[in-house]
Amino acid sequence: MMKHAPFCIFLGISLLTAQAGNMGSSSSNIQGDVQKELVRRQEELTIVNKLVIQGDDAMKSKDYATAFAKYQQALDLLGSGPVNKNLRDQVLAKFGSAGVSFAEKLIADGRYNEAEKVTKTILLTRYNPTYKPAIQLLANLEQPDYYNKTVTPQFAADRDEVNRLIAEA
């Protein structure tokens, strides 16, 4: 049994060396995966920044529907991790403001159900369930006499046309 001892030790050292080699390649695989994840997150942040800029531009031109959609896309890409908390909070504020403005525009156009959907989207748990302007707007929408619901989309279009013709005259 003793004459096989050097062979057994050699075999054991060979196995340990092979495992260490595998651990090295495993370690480099992990480093590669981490690097890929960092690159992916950086690319997502670049996209988020572009979406926020597009949302800001839409808000400036009072295109609230586009702004609302761009900010929502940005929030969905950001996720809710602690790393992006400050950026997420900023985008969330813009999302809420754009959403309330969009809902108010929908109400002015007599599109109450759509306004309610937008408001409820803002108040989803993954976004901002405590956003006071949206809570108030939703409460107003749910009161039967708060808005003049005889204003329909057709009425709003006719009103806008009359206003345009008056301005033209």
PDB file of C-alpha atoms in Angstrom:
ATOM      1  CA  MET A   1       0.000   0.000   0.000  1.00  0.00           C
ATOM      2  CA  MET A   2       2.865   2.356   0.763  1.00  0.00           C
ATOM      3  CA  LYS A   3       4.374   1.889  -2.685  1.00  0.00           C
ATOM      4  CA  HIS A   4       1.233   3.476  -4.239  1.00  0.00           C
ATOM      5  CA  ALA A   5       1.362   6.495  -1.901  1.00  0.00           C
ATOM      6  CA  PRO A   6       3.440   8.736  -4.235  1.00  0.00           C
ATOM      7  CA  PHE A   7       1.044   7.966  -7.084  1.00  0.00           C
ATOM      8  CA  CYS A   8      -1.984   8.749  -4.889  1.00  0.00           C
ATOM      9  CA  ILE A   9      -0.395  12.021  -3.775  1.00  0.00           C
ATOM     10  CA  PHE A  10       0.403  12.867  -7.409  1.00  0.00           C
ATOM     11  CA  LEU A  11      -3.170  12.044  -8.423  1.00  0.00           C
ATOM     12  CA  GLY A  12      -4.563  14.174  -5.554  1.00  0.00           C
ATOM     13  CA  ILE A  13      -2.358  17.134  -6.473  1.00  0.00           C
ATOM     14  CA  SER A  14      -3.383  16.768 -10.128  1.00  0.00           C
ATOM     15  CA  LEU A  15      -7.072  16.816  -9.191  1.00  0.00           C
ATOM     16  CA  LEU A  16      -6.643  19.859  -6.940  1.00  0.00           C
ATOM     17  CA  THR A  17      -4.743  21.688  -9.678  1.00  0.00           C
ATOM     18  CA  ALA A  18      -7.476  20.893 -12.181  1.00  0.00           C
ATOM     19  CA  GLN A  19     -10.149  22.151  -9.767  1.00  0.00           C
ATOM     20  CA  ALA A  20      -8.187  25.325  -9.094  1.00  0.00           C
ATOM     21  CA  GLY A  21      -7.879  25.835 -12.833  1.00  0.00           C
ATOM     22  CA  ASN A  22     -11.612  25.391 -13.177  1.00  0.00           C
ATOM     23  CA  MET A  23     -12.179  27.840 -10.335  1.00  0.00           C
ATOM     24  CA  GLY A  24      -9.986  30.340 -12.140  1.00  0.00           C
ATOM     25  CA  SER A  25     -12.037  30.051 -15.304  1.00  0.00           C
ATOM     26  CA  SER A  26     -15.188  30.156 -13.193  1.00  0.00           C
ATOM     27  CA  SER A  27     -13.878  33.291 -11.507  1.00  0.00           C
ATOM     28  CA  SER A  28     -13.126  34.885 -14.872  1.00  0.00           C
ATOM     29  CA  ASN A  29     -16.626  33.873 -16.050  1.00  0.00           C
ATOM     30  CA  ILE A  30     -18.096  35.607 -13.021  1.00  0.00           C
ATOM     31  CA  GLN A  31     -15.992  38.695 -13.690  1.00  0.00           C
ATOM     32  CA  GLY A  32     -17.110  38.623 -17.322  1.00  0.00           C
ATOM     33  CA  ASP A  33     -20.748  38.323 -16.257  1.00  0.00           C
ATOM     34  CA  VAL A  34     -20.350  41.207 -13.819  1.00  0.00           C
ATOM     35  CA  GLN A  35     -18.750  43.316 -16.543  1.00  0.00           C
ATOM     36  CA  LYS A  36     -21.583  42.488 -18.966  1.00  0.00           C
ATOM     37  CA  GLU A  37     -24.155  43.424 -16.320  1.00  0.00           C
ATOM     38  CA  LEU A  38     -22.401  46.734 -15.647  1.00  0.00           C
ATOM     39  CA  VAL A  39     -22.372  47.527 -19.368  1.00  0.00           C
ATOM     40  CA  ARG A  40     -26.067  46.567 -19.664  1.00  0.00           C
ATOM     41  CA  ARG A  41     -27.013  48.831 -16.754  1.00  0.00           C
ATOM     42  CA  GLN A  42     -24.981  51.708 -18.175  1.00  0.00           C
ATOM     43  CA  GLU A  43     -26.753  51.297 -21.517  1.00  0.00           C
ATOM     44  CA  GLU A  44     -30.108  51.303 -19.705  1.00  0.00           C
ATOM     45  CA  LEU A  45     -29.170  54.540 -17.921  1.00  0.00           C
ATOM     46  CA  THR A  46     -28.284  56.097 -21.270  1.00  0.00           C
ATOM     47  CA  ILE A  47     -31.700  55.082 -22.627  1.00  0.00           C
ATOM     48  CA  VAL A  48     -33.415  56.376 -19.470  1.00  0.00           C
ATOM     49  CA  ASN A  49     -31.685  59.747 -19.860  1.00  0.00           C
ATOM     50  CA  LYS A  50     -32.808  59.970 -23.509  1.00  0.00           C
ATOM     51  CA  LEU A  51     -36.387  59.111 -22.524  1.00  0.00           C
ATOM     52  CA  VAL A  52     -36.363  61.771 -19.801  1.00  0.00           C
ATOM     53  CA  ILE A  53     -35.064  64.393 -22.245  1.00  0.00           C
ATOM     54  CA  GLN A  54     -37.802  63.411 -24.714  1.00  0.00           C
ATOM     55  CA  GLY A  55     -40.371  63.657 -21.918  1.00  0.00           C
ATOM     56  CA  ASP A  56     -39.059  67.071 -20.906  1.00  0.00           C
ATOM     57  CA  ASP A  57     -39.291  68.286 -24.508  1.00  0.00           C
ATOM     58  CA  ALA A  58     -42.851  66.968 -24.767  1.00  0.00           C
ATOM     59  CA  MET A  59     -43.815  68.771 -21.546  1.00  0.00           C
ATOM     60  CA  LYS A  60     -42.404  72.037 -22.906  1.00  0.00           C
ATOM     61  CA  SER A  61     -44.592  71.665 -25.997  1.00  0.00           C
ATOM     62  CA  LYS A  62     -47.568  70.634 -23.818  1.00  0.00           C
ATOM     63  CA  ASP A  63     -47.720  67.172 -25.379  1.00  0.00           C
ATOM     64  CA  TYR A  64     -48.680  65.572 -22.069  1.00  0.00           C
ATOM     65  CA  ALA A  65     -49.538  62.165 -23.539  1.00  0.00           C
ATOM     66  CA  THR A  66     -46.051  61.746 -24.987  1.00  0.00           C
ATOM     67  CA  ALA A  67     -44.372  63.080 -21.843  1.00  0.00           C
ATOM     68  CA  PHE A  68     -46.394  60.699 -19.673  1.00  0.00           C
ATOM     69  CA  ALA A  69     -45.455  57.730 -21.897  1.00  0.00           C
ATOM     70  CA  LYS A  70     -41.736  58.637 -22.024  1.00  0.00           C
ATOM     71  CA  TYR A  71     -41.470  59.061 -18.260  1.00  0.00           C
ATOM     72  CA  GLN A  72     -43.314  55.781 -17.741  1.00  0.00           C
ATOM     73  CA  GLN A  73     -40.878  53.974 -20.046  1.00  0.00           C
ATOM     74  CA  ALA A  74     -37.957  55.516 -18.165  1.00  0.00           C
ATOM     75  CA  LEU A  75     -39.374  54.396 -14.807  1.00  0.00           C
ATOM     76  CA  ASP A  76     -39.963  50.877 -16.068  1.00  0.00           C
ATOM     77  CA  LEU A  77     -36.337  50.645 -17.205  1.00  0.00           C
ATOM     78  CA  LEU A  78     -34.987  52.079 -13.962  1.00  0.00           C
ATOM     79  CA  GLY A  79     -36.602  49.606 -11.634  1.00  0.00           C
ATOM     80  CA  SER A  80     -36.812  50.355  -7.930  1.00  0.00           C
ATOM     81  CA  GLY A  81     -33.367  49.498  -6.592  1.00  0.00           C
ATOM     82  CA  PRO A  82     -31.518  51.750  -4.138  1.00  0.00           C
ATOM     83  CA  VAL A  83     -28.730  52.552  -6.610  1.00  0.00           C
ATOM     84  CA  ASN A  84     -30.982  54.718  -8.805  1.00  0.00           C
ATOM     85  CA  LYS A  85     -33.199  56.115  -6.031  1.00  0.00           C
ATOM     86  CA  ASN A  86     -32.435  59.811  -6.647  1.00  0.00           C
ATOM     87  CA  LEU A  87     -32.897  59.536 -10.401  1.00  0.00           C
ATOM     88  CA  ARG A  88     -36.054  57.459  -9.931  1.00  0.00           C
ATOM     89  CA  ASP A  89     -37.497  60.054  -7.534  1.00  0.00           C
ATOM     90  CA  GLN A  90     -36.860  62.825 -10.082  1.00  0.00           C
ATOM     91  CA  VAL A  91     -38.440  60.878 -12.937  1.00  0.00           C
ATOM     92  CA  LEU A  92     -41.342  59.867 -10.686  1.00  0.00           C
ATOM     93  CA  ALA A  93     -42.107  63.527  -9.937  1.00  0.00           C
ATOM     94  CA  LYS A  94     -42.085  64.347 -13.647  1.00  0.00           C
ATOM     95  CA  PHE A  95     -44.227  61.279 -14.389  1.00  0.00           C
ATOM     96  CA  GLY A  96     -46.823  62.347 -11.828  1.00  0.00           C
ATOM     97  CA  SER A  97     -46.931  65.926 -13.052  1.00  0.00           C
ATOM     98  CA  ALA A  98     -47.199  64.886 -16.711  1.00  0.00           C
ATOM     99  CA  GLY A  99     -49.860  62.315 -15.860  1.00  0.00           C
ATOM    100  CA  VAL A 100     -52.029  64.790 -13.972  1.00  0.00           C
ATOM    101  CA  SER A 101     -51.674  67.337 -16.795  1.00  0.00           C
ATOM    102  CA  PHE A 102     -52.554  64.637 -19.325  1.00  0.00           C
ATOM    103  CA  ALA A 103     -55.585  63.553 -17.277  1.00  0.00           C
ATOM    104  CA  GLU A 104     -56.761  67.175 -16.977  1.00  0.00           C
ATOM    105  CA  LYS A 105     -56.479  67.546 -20.753  1.00  0.00           C
ATOM    106  CA  LEU A 106     -58.502  64.354 -21.203  1.00  0.00           C
ATOM    107  CA  ILE A 107     -61.150  65.706 -18.817  1.00  0.00           C
ATOM    108  CA  ALA A 108     -61.322  68.964 -20.769  1.00  0.00           C
ATOM    109  CA  ASP A 109     -61.908  66.868 -23.891  1.00  0.00           C
ATOM    110  CA  GLY A 110     -64.711  64.911 -22.193  1.00  0.00           C
ATOM    111  CA  ARG A 111     -62.678  61.683 -22.010  1.00  0.00           C
ATOM    112  CA  TYR A 112     -63.322  60.891 -18.359  1.00  0.00           C
ATOM    113  CA  ASN A 113     -62.690  57.134 -18.464  1.00  0.00           C
ATOM    114  CA  GLU A 114     -59.288  57.651 -20.054  1.00  0.00           C
ATOM    115  CA  ALA A 115     -58.449  60.336 -17.489  1.00  0.00           C
ATOM    116  CA  GLU A 116     -59.357  57.905 -14.720  1.00  0.00           C
ATOM    117  CA  LYS A 117     -57.088  55.227 -16.227  1.00  0.00           C
ATOM    118  CA  VAL A 118     -54.159  57.646 -16.416  1.00  0.00           C
ATOM    119  CA  THR A 119     -54.701  58.749 -12.831  1.00  0.00           C
ATOM    120  CA  LYS A 120     -54.941  55.166 -11.611  1.00  0.00           C
ATOM    121  CA  THR A 121     -51.714  54.352 -13.460  1.00  0.00           C
ATOM    122  CA  ILE A 122     -49.888  57.083 -11.560  1.00  0.00           C
ATOM    123  CA  LEU A 123     -51.216  55.642  -8.304  1.00  0.00           C
ATOM    124  CA  LEU A 124     -50.070  52.078  -8.996  1.00  0.00           C
ATOM    125  CA  THR A 125     -47.873  50.613  -6.269  1.00  0.00           C
ATOM    126  CA  ARG A 126     -44.858  50.405  -8.576  1.00  0.00           C
ATOM    127  CA  TYR A 127     -45.124  54.108  -9.336  1.00  0.00           C
ATOM    128  CA  ASN A 128     -46.475  56.571  -6.786  1.00  0.00           C
ATOM    129  CA  PRO A 129     -49.508  55.422  -4.780  1.00  0.00           C
ATOM    130  CA  THR A 130     -49.294  58.464  -2.475  1.00  0.00           C
ATOM    131  CA  TYR A 131     -49.105  61.219  -5.122  1.00  0.00           C
ATOM    132  CA  LYS A 132     -51.564  63.768  -3.734  1.00  0.00           C
ATOM    133  CA  PRO A 133     -52.493  65.608  -6.953  1.00  0.00           C
ATOM    134  CA  ALA A 134     -53.442  62.289  -8.579  1.00  0.00           C
ATOM    135  CA  ILE A 135     -55.358  61.168  -5.487  1.00  0.00           C
ATOM    136  CA  GLN A 136     -57.321  64.435  -5.500  1.00  0.00           C
ATOM    137  CA  LEU A 137     -57.995  64.252  -9.234  1.00  0.00           C
ATOM    138  CA  LEU A 138     -59.236  60.673  -8.945  1.00  0.00           C
ATOM    139  CA  ALA A 139     -61.488  61.639  -6.023  1.00  0.00           C
ATOM    140  CA  ASN A 140     -62.922  64.470  -8.144  1.00  0.00           C
ATOM    141  CA  LEU A 141     -63.488  62.114 -11.067  1.00  0.00           C
ATOM    142  CA  GLU A 142     -65.350  59.694  -8.831  1.00  0.00           C
ATOM    143  CA  GLN A 143     -67.734  62.413  -7.575  1.00  0.00           C
ATOM    144  CA  PRO A 144     -70.731  62.409  -9.901  1.00  0.00           C
ATOM    145  CA  ASP A 145     -71.298  66.187  -9.894  1.00  0.00           C
ATOM    146  CA  TYR A 146     -67.742  67.531  -9.774  1.00  0.00           C
ATOM    147  CA  TYR A 147     -67.216  67.684 -13.548  1.00  0.00           C
ATOM    148  CA  ASN A 148     -69.800  68.572 -16.149  1.00  0.00           C
ATOM    149  CA  LYS A 149     -69.949  65.168 -17.753  1.00  0.00           C
ATOM    150  CA  THR A 150     -72.243  66.384 -20.483  1.00  0.00           C
ATOM    151  CA  VAL A 151     -69.037  67.543 -22.153  1.00  0.00           C
ATOM    152  CA  THR A 152     -68.314  64.770 -24.633  1.00  0.00           C
ATOM    153  CA  PRO A 153     -65.357  64.424 -26.986  1.00  0.00           C
ATOM    154  CA  GLN A 154     -67.569  65.731 -29.830  1.00  0.00           C
ATOM    155  CA  PHE A 155     -68.685  68.710 -27.735  1.00  0.00           C
ATOM    156  CA  ALA A 156     -65.065  69.486 -26.850  1.00  0.00           C
ATOM    157  CA  ALA A 157     -64.049  69.305 -30.522  1.00  0.00           C
ATOM    158  CA  ASP A 158     -66.917  71.614 -31.483  1.00  0.00           C
ATOM    159  CA  ARG A 159     -65.968  74.043 -28.684  1.00  0.00           C
ATOM    160  CA  ASP A 160     -62.352  74.096 -29.859  1.00  0.00           C
ATOM    161  CA  GLU A 161     -63.473  74.719 -33.433  1.00  0.00           C
ATOM    162  CA  VAL A 162     -65.690  77.623 -32.325  1.00  0.00           C
ATOM    163  CA  ASN A 163     -62.792  79.109 -30.322  1.00  0.00           C
ATOM    164  CA  ARG A 164     -60.508  78.760 -33.357  1.00  0.00           C
ATOM    165  CA  LEU A 165     -63.049  80.465 -35.630  1.00  0.00           C
ATOM    166  CA  ILE A 166     -63.543  83.309 -33.136  1.00  0.00           C
ATOM    167  CA  ALA A 167     -59.788  83.838 -32.909  1.00  0.00           C
ATOM    168  CA  GLU A 168     -59.556  83.773 -36.702  1.00  0.00           C
ATOM    169  CA  ALA A 169     -62.355  86.332 -37.070  1.00  0.00           C
TER     170      ALA A 169
END
